[in-house]
CSV table of C-alpha atoms in Angstrom, one decimal:
chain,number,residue,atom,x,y,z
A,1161,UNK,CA,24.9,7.6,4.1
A,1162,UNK,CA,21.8,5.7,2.7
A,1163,UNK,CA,18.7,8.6,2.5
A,1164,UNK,CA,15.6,7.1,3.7
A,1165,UNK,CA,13.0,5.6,1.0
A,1166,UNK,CA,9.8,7.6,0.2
A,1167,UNK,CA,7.2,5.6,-1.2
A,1168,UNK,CA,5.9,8.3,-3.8
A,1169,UNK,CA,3.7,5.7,-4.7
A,1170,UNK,CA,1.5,5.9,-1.9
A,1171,UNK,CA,1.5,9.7,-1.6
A,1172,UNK,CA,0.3,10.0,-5.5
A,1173,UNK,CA,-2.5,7.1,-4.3
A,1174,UNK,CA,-2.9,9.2,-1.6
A,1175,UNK,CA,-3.4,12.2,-3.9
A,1176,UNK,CA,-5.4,11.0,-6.3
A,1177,UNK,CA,-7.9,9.8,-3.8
A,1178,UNK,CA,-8.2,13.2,-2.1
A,1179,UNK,CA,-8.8,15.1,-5.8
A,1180,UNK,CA,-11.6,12.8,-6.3
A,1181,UNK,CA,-12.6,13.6,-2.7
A,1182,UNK,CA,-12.1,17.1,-3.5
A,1183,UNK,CA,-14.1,16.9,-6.9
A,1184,UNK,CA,-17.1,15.1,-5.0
A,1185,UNK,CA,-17.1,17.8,-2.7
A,1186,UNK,CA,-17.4,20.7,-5.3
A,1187,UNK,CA,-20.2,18.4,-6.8
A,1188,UNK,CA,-22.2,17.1,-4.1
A,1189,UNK,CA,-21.4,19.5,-1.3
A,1190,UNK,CA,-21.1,17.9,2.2
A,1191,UNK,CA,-16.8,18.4,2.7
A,1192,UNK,CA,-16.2,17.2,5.8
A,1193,UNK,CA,-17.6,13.6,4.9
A,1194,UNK,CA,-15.2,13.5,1.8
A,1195,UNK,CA,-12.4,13.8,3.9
A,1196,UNK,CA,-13.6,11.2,6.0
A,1197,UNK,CA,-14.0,9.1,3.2
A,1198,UNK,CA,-10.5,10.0,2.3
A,1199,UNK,CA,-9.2,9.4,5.2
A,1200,UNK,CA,-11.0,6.2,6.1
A,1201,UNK,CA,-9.0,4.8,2.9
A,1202,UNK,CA,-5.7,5.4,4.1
A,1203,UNK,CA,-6.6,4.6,7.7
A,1204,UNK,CA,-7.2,1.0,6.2
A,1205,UNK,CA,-4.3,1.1,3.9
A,1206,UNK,CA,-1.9,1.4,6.6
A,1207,UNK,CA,-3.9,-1.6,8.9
A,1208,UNK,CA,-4.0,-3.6,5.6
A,1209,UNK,CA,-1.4,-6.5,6.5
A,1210,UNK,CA,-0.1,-7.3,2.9
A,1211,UNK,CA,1.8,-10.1,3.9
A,1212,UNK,CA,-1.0,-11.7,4.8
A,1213,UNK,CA,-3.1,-13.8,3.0
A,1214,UNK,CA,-6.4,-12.2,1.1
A,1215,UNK,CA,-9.0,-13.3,3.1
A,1216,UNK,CA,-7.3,-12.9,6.2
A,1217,UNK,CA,-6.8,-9.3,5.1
A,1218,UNK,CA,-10.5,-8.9,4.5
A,1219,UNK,CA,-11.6,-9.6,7.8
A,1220,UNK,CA,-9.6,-7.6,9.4
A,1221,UNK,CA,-10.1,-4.7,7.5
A,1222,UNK,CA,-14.1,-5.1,8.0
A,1223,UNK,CA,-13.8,-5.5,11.6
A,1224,UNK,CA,-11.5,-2.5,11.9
A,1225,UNK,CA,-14.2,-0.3,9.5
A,1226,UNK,CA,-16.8,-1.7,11.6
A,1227,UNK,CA,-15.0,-0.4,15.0
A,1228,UNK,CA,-14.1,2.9,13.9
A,1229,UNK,CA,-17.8,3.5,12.3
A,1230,UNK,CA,-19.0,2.9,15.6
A,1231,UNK,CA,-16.8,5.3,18.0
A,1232,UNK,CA,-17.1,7.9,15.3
A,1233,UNK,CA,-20.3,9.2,17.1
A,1234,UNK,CA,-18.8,8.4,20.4
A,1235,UNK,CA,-15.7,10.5,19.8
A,1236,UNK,CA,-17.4,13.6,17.9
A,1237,UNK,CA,-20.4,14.1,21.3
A,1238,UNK,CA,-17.7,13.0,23.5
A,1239,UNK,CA,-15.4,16.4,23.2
A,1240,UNK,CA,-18.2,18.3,24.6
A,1241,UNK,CA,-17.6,19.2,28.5
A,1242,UNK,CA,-14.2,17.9,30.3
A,1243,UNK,CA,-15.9,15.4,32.3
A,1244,UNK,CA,-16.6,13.7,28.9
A,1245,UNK,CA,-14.0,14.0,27.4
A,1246,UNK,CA,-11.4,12.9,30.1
A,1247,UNK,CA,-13.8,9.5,30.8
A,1248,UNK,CA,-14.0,8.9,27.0
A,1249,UNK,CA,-10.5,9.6,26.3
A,1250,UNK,CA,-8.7,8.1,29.6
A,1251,UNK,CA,-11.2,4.8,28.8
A,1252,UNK,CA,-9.9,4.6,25.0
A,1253,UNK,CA,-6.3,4.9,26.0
A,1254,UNK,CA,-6.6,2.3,28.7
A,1255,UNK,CA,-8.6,0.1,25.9
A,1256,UNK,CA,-5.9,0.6,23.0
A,1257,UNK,CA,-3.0,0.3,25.1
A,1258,UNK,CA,-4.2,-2.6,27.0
A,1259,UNK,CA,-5.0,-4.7,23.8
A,1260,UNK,CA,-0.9,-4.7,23.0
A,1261,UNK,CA,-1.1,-7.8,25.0
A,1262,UNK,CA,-3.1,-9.6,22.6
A,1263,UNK,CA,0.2,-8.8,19.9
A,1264,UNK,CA,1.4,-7.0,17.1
A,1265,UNK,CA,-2.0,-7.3,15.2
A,1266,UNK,CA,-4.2,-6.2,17.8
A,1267,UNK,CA,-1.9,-3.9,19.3
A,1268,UNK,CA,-1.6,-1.6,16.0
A,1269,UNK,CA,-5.3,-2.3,15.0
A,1270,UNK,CA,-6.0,-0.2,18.8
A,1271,UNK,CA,-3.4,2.2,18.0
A,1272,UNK,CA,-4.9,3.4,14.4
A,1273,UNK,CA,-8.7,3.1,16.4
A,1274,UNK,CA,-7.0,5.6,19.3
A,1275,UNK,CA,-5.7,7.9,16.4
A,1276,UNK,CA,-9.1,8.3,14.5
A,1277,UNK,CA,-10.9,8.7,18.3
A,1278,UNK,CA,-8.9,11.3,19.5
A,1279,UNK,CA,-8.9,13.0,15.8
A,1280,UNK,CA,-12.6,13.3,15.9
A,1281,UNK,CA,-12.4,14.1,19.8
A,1282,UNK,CA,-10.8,17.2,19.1
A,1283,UNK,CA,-13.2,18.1,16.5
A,1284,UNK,CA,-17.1,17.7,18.0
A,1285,UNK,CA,-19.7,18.1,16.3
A,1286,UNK,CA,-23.7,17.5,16.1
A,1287,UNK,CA,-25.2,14.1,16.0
A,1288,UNK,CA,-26.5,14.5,12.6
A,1289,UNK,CA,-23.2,15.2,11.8
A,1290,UNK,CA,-21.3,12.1,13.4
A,1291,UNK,CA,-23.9,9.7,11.7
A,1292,UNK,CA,-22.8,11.6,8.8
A,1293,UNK,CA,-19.1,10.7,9.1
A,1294,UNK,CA,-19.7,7.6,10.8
A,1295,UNK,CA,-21.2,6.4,7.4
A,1296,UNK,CA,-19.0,7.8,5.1
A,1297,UNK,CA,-16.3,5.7,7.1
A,1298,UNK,CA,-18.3,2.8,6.3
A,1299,UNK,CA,-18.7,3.6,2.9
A,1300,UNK,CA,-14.6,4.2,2.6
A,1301,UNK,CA,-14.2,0.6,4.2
A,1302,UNK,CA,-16.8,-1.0,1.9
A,1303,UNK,CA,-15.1,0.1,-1.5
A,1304,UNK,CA,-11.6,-0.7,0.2
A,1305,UNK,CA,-12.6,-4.3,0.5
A,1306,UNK,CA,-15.1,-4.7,-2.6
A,1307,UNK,CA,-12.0,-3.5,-4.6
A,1308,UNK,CA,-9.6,-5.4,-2.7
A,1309,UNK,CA,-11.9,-8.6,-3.2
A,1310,UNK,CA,-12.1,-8.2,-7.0
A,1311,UNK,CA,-8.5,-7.8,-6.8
A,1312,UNK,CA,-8.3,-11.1,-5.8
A,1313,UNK,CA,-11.5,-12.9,-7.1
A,1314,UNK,CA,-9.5,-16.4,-8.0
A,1315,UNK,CA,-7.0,-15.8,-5.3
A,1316,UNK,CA,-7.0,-19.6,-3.2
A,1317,UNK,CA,-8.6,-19.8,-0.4
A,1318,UNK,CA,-5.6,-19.9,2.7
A,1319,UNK,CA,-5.7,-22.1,5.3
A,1320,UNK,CA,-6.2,-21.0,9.3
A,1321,UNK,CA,-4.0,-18.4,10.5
A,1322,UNK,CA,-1.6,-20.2,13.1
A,1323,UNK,CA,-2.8,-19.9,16.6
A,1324,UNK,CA,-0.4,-16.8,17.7
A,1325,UNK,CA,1.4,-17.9,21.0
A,1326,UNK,CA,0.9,-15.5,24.1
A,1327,UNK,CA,3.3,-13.2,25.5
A,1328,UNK,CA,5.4,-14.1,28.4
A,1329,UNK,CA,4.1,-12.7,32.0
A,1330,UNK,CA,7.0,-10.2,32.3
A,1331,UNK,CA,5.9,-9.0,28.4
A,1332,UNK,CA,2.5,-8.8,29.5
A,1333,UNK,CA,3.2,-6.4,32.7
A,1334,UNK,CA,5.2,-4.1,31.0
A,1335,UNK,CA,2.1,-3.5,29.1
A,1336,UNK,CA,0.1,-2.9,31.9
A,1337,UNK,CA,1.7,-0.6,33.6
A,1338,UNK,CA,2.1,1.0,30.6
A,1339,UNK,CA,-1.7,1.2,30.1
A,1340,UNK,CA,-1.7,2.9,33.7
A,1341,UNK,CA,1.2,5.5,33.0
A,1342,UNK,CA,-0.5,6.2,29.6
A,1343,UNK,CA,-4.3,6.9,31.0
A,1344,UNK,CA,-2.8,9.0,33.2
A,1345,UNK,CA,-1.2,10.7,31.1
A,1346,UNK,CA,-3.8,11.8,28.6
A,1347,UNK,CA,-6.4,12.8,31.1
A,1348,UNK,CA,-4.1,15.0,33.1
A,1349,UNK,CA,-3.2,17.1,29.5
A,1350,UNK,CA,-6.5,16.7,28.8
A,1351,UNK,CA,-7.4,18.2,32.1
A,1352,UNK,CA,-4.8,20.7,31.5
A,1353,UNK,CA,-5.9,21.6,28.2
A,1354,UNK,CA,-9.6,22.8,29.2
A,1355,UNK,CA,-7.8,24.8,32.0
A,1356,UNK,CA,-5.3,26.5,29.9
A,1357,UNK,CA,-6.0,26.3,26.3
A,1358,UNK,CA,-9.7,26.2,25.9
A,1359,UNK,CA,-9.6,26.7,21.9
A,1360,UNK,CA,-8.1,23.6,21.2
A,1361,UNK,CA,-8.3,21.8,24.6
A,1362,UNK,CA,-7.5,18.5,23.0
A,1363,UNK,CA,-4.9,18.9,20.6
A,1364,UNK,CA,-2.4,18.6,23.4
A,1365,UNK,CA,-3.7,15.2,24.7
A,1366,UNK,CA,-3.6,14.0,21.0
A,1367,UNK,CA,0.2,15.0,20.7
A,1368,UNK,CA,0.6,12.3,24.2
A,1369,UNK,CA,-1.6,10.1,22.6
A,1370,UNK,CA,0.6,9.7,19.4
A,1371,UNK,CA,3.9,10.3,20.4
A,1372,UNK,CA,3.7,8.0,24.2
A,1373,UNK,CA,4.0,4.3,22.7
A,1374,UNK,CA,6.7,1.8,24.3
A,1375,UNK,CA,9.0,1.8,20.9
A,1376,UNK,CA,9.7,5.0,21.2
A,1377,UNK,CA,13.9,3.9,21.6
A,1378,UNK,CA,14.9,7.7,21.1
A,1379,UNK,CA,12.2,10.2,22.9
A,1380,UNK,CA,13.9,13.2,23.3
A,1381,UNK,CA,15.4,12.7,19.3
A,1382,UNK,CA,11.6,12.3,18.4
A,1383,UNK,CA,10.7,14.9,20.5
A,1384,UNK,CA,12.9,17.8,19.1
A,1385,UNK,CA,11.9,16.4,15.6
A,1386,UNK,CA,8.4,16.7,16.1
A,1387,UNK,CA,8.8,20.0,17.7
A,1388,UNK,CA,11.4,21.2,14.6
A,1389,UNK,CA,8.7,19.8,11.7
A,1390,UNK,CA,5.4,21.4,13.6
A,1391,UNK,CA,7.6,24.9,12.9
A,1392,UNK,CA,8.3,24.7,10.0
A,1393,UNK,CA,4.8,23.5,9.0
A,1394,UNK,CA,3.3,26.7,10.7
A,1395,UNK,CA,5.5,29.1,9.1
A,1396,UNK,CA,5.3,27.3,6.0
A,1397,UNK,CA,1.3,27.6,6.0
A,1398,UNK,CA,1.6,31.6,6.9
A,1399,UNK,CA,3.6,31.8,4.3
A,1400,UNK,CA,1.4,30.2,1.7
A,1401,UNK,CA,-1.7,32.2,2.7
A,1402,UNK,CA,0.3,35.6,2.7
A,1403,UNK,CA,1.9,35.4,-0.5
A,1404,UNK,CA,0.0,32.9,-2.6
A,1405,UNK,CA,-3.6,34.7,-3.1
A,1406,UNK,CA,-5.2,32.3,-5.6
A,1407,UNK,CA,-7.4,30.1,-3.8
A,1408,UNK,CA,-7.1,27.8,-6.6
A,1409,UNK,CA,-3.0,27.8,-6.2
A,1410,UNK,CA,-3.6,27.3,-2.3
A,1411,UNK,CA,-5.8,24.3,-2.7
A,1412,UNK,CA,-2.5,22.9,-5.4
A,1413,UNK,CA,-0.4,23.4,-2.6
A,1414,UNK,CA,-2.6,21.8,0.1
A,1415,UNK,CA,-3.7,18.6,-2.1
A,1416,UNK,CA,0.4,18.4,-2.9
A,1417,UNK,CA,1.3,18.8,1.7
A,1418,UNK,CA,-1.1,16.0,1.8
A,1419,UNK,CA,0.0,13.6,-0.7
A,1420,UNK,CA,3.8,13.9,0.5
A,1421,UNK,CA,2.2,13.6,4.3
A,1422,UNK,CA,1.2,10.2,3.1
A,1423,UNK,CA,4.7,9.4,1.2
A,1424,UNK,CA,6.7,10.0,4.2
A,1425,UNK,CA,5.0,8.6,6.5
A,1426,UNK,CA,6.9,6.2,8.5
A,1427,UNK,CA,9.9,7.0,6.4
A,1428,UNK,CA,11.6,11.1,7.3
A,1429,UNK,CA,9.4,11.7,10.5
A,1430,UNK,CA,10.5,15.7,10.1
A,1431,UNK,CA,9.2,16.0,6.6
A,1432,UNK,CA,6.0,13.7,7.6
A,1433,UNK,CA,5.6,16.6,10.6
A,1434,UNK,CA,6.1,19.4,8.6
A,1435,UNK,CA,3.8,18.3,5.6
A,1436,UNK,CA,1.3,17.4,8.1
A,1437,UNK,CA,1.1,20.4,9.7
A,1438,UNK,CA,1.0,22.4,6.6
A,1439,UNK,CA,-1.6,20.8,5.3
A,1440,UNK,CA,-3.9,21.2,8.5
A,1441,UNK,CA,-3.4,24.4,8.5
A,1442,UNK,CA,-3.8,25.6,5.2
A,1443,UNK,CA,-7.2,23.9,5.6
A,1444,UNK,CA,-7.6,26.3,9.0
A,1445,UNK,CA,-6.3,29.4,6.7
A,1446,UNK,CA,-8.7,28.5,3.6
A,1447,UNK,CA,-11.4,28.2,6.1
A,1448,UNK,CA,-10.7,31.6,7.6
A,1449,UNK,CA,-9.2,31.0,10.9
A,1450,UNK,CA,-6.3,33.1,11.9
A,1451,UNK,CA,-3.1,31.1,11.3
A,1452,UNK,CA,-1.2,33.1,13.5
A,1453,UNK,CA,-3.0,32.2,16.5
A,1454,UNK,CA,-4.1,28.7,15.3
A,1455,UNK,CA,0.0,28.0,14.3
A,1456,UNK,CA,1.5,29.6,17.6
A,1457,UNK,CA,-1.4,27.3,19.7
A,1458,UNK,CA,-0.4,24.7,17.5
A,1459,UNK,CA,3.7,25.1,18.7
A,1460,UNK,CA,2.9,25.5,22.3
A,1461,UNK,CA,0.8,22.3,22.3
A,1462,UNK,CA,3.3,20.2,20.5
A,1463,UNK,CA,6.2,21.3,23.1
A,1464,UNK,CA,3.6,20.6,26.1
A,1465,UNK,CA,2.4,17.5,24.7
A,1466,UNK,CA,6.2,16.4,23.7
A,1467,UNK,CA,7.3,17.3,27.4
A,1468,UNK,CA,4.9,15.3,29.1
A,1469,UNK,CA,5.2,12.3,26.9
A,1470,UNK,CA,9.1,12.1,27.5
A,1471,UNK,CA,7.8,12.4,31.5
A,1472,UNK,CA,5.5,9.8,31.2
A,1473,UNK,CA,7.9,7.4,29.3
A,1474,UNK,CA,10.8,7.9,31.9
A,1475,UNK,CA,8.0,7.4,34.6
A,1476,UNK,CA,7.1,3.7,33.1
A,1477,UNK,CA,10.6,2.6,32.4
A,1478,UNK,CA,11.8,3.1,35.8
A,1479,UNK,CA,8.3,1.3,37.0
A,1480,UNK,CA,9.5,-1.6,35.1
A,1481,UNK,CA,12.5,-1.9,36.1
A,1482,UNK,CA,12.2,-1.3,39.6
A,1483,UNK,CA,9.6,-4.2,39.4
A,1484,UNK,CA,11.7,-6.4,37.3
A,1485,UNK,CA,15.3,-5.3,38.5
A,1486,UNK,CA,16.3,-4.7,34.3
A,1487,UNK,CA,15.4,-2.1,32.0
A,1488,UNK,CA,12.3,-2.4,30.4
A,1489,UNK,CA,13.0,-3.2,26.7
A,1490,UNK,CA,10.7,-2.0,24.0
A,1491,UNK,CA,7.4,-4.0,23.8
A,1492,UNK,CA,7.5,-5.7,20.5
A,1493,UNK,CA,3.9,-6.0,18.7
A,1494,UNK,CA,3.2,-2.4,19.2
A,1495,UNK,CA,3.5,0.4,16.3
């Protein structure tokens, strides 16, 4: 059996550029915009198309800086009340989802603007704050393409991308009823998340957000693998804070969950999850929230979230194909 390739590469990248973020912090103060920084460069790493040629590249990365620079204040004052948040997040998901008719470039360009929205949804904030972060994103995209331009200083110029030809009219309902199914979705769990977990209202919505895209060939696989990896990245976090009491060893362990986050990424989704969710929530623990109620909100949401994505996937599928006659087949150009 072939094991799946992890591109160590990226994760020691990935590392690097969080120690430096880390370092900055120590010196400069100000923690929350390193990590944006941080993650605004591997945000635009993984929307970089390197197959394509450099300019093309370029533009697209500034426009998708630009964007996400821009919701970043929308997103942080938009977590406030319910009302807010379910027009802010239902009117993004319709946004992203719809723009999968447009193709492959478009349609992962809205999904990686959905994921940083609903990120920064779920974390509020102060104004000062989001102009803040919105400007360290810039500053992340800015030294992403400077570097990427001197990269390629005497690269040729290429000619004009070929004119991408539209979808067919069966293609293109699919993805709106999958729009509809998919608005719906997120603002009934975020609905359900202010009425039943009001400490973390959003992170259920997020889990439908990510997981509730029309590739998804294997839900209830992907399902029981995310549920599997969020475990073991809980328990592994209460095990780290309980038995590792150097803060210095802690923040080792964290900058390591993060870097192999980034290496498997698209590559062993369980180790992606588990990594993932150890790293957030060693950040929690070093912070001083208790991981035991943090983790155990952190499983329940997960299973919720996974429950009513494989609903709400099941509910479009038959939509199509009661409207077609066939089984809807996963729309291509999506992530």
């Amino acid at each position: 059996m072939k094991l799946p390739r992890i591109n160590y590469k990226k994760g020691l990248i990935a590392g690097g550029l969080l120690g430096l973020a880390l370092i900055g912090t120590k010196l400069f103060g100000h923690a929350m915009e390193m990590v944006v920084l941080w993650l605004s460069l591997l945000l635009i790493t993984a929307i970089d198309p390197d197959e394509s040629p450099i300019d093309h590249r370029i533009k697209s990365i500034i426009r998708y800086t630009i964007i996400c620079a821009i919701v970043t204040p929308i997103a942080i004052m938009g977590g406030e009340t319910p009302l807010s948040a379910i027009l802010l997040g239902g009117g993004m998901t319709w946004l992203t989802s719809i723009l999968m008719a447009r193709g492959k470039r478009f349609g992962m360009e809205g999904y990686l603007v959905g994921t940083w929205f609903f990120l920064l949804l779920s974390i509020g904030g102060t104004w000062a704050s989001s102009m803040r972060l919105s400007s360290s994103f810039l500053v992340g995209g800015g030294l992403y393409t400077l570097t990427l331009g001197l990269i390629h200083l005497r690269s040729p110029k290429s000619p004009p991308p070929q004119k991408v030809p539209p979808l067919a009219p069966q293609m293109v309902d699919q993805i709106r009823k999958f729009a509809i199914v998919k608005t719906v979705a997120v603002v009934f769990t975020i609905g359900l998340g202010w009425l039943l977990l009001n400490r973390h209202p959003l992170w259920m919505s997020n889990v439908v957000f990510f997981m509730f895209i029309p590739t998804l060939d294997k839900p209830v696989v992907a399902g029981v693998t995310r549920a599997f990896g969020t475990a073991l990245g809980v328990v592994g976090a209460i095990v780290v804070m309980n038995f590792v009491p150097s803060p210095q060893a802690r923040l080792v362990i964290f900058l390591v969950g993060m870097s192999m986050m980034v290496a498997t990424q698209g590559t062993v989704y369980s180790l992606y999850l588990f990594f993932m969710n150890l790293s957030i929530l060693l950040f929690m623990g070093i912070q001083g929230a208790p991981l035991a109620i943090e983790g155990t909100a952190k499983i329940l949401t997960n299973l919720m979230g996974v429950g009513i994505a494989w609903g709400s996937l099941l509910i479009w599928r038959n939509w199509c194909k009661q409207s077609s006659g066939a089984e809807a087949p996963p729309v291509s150009g999506v992530p």
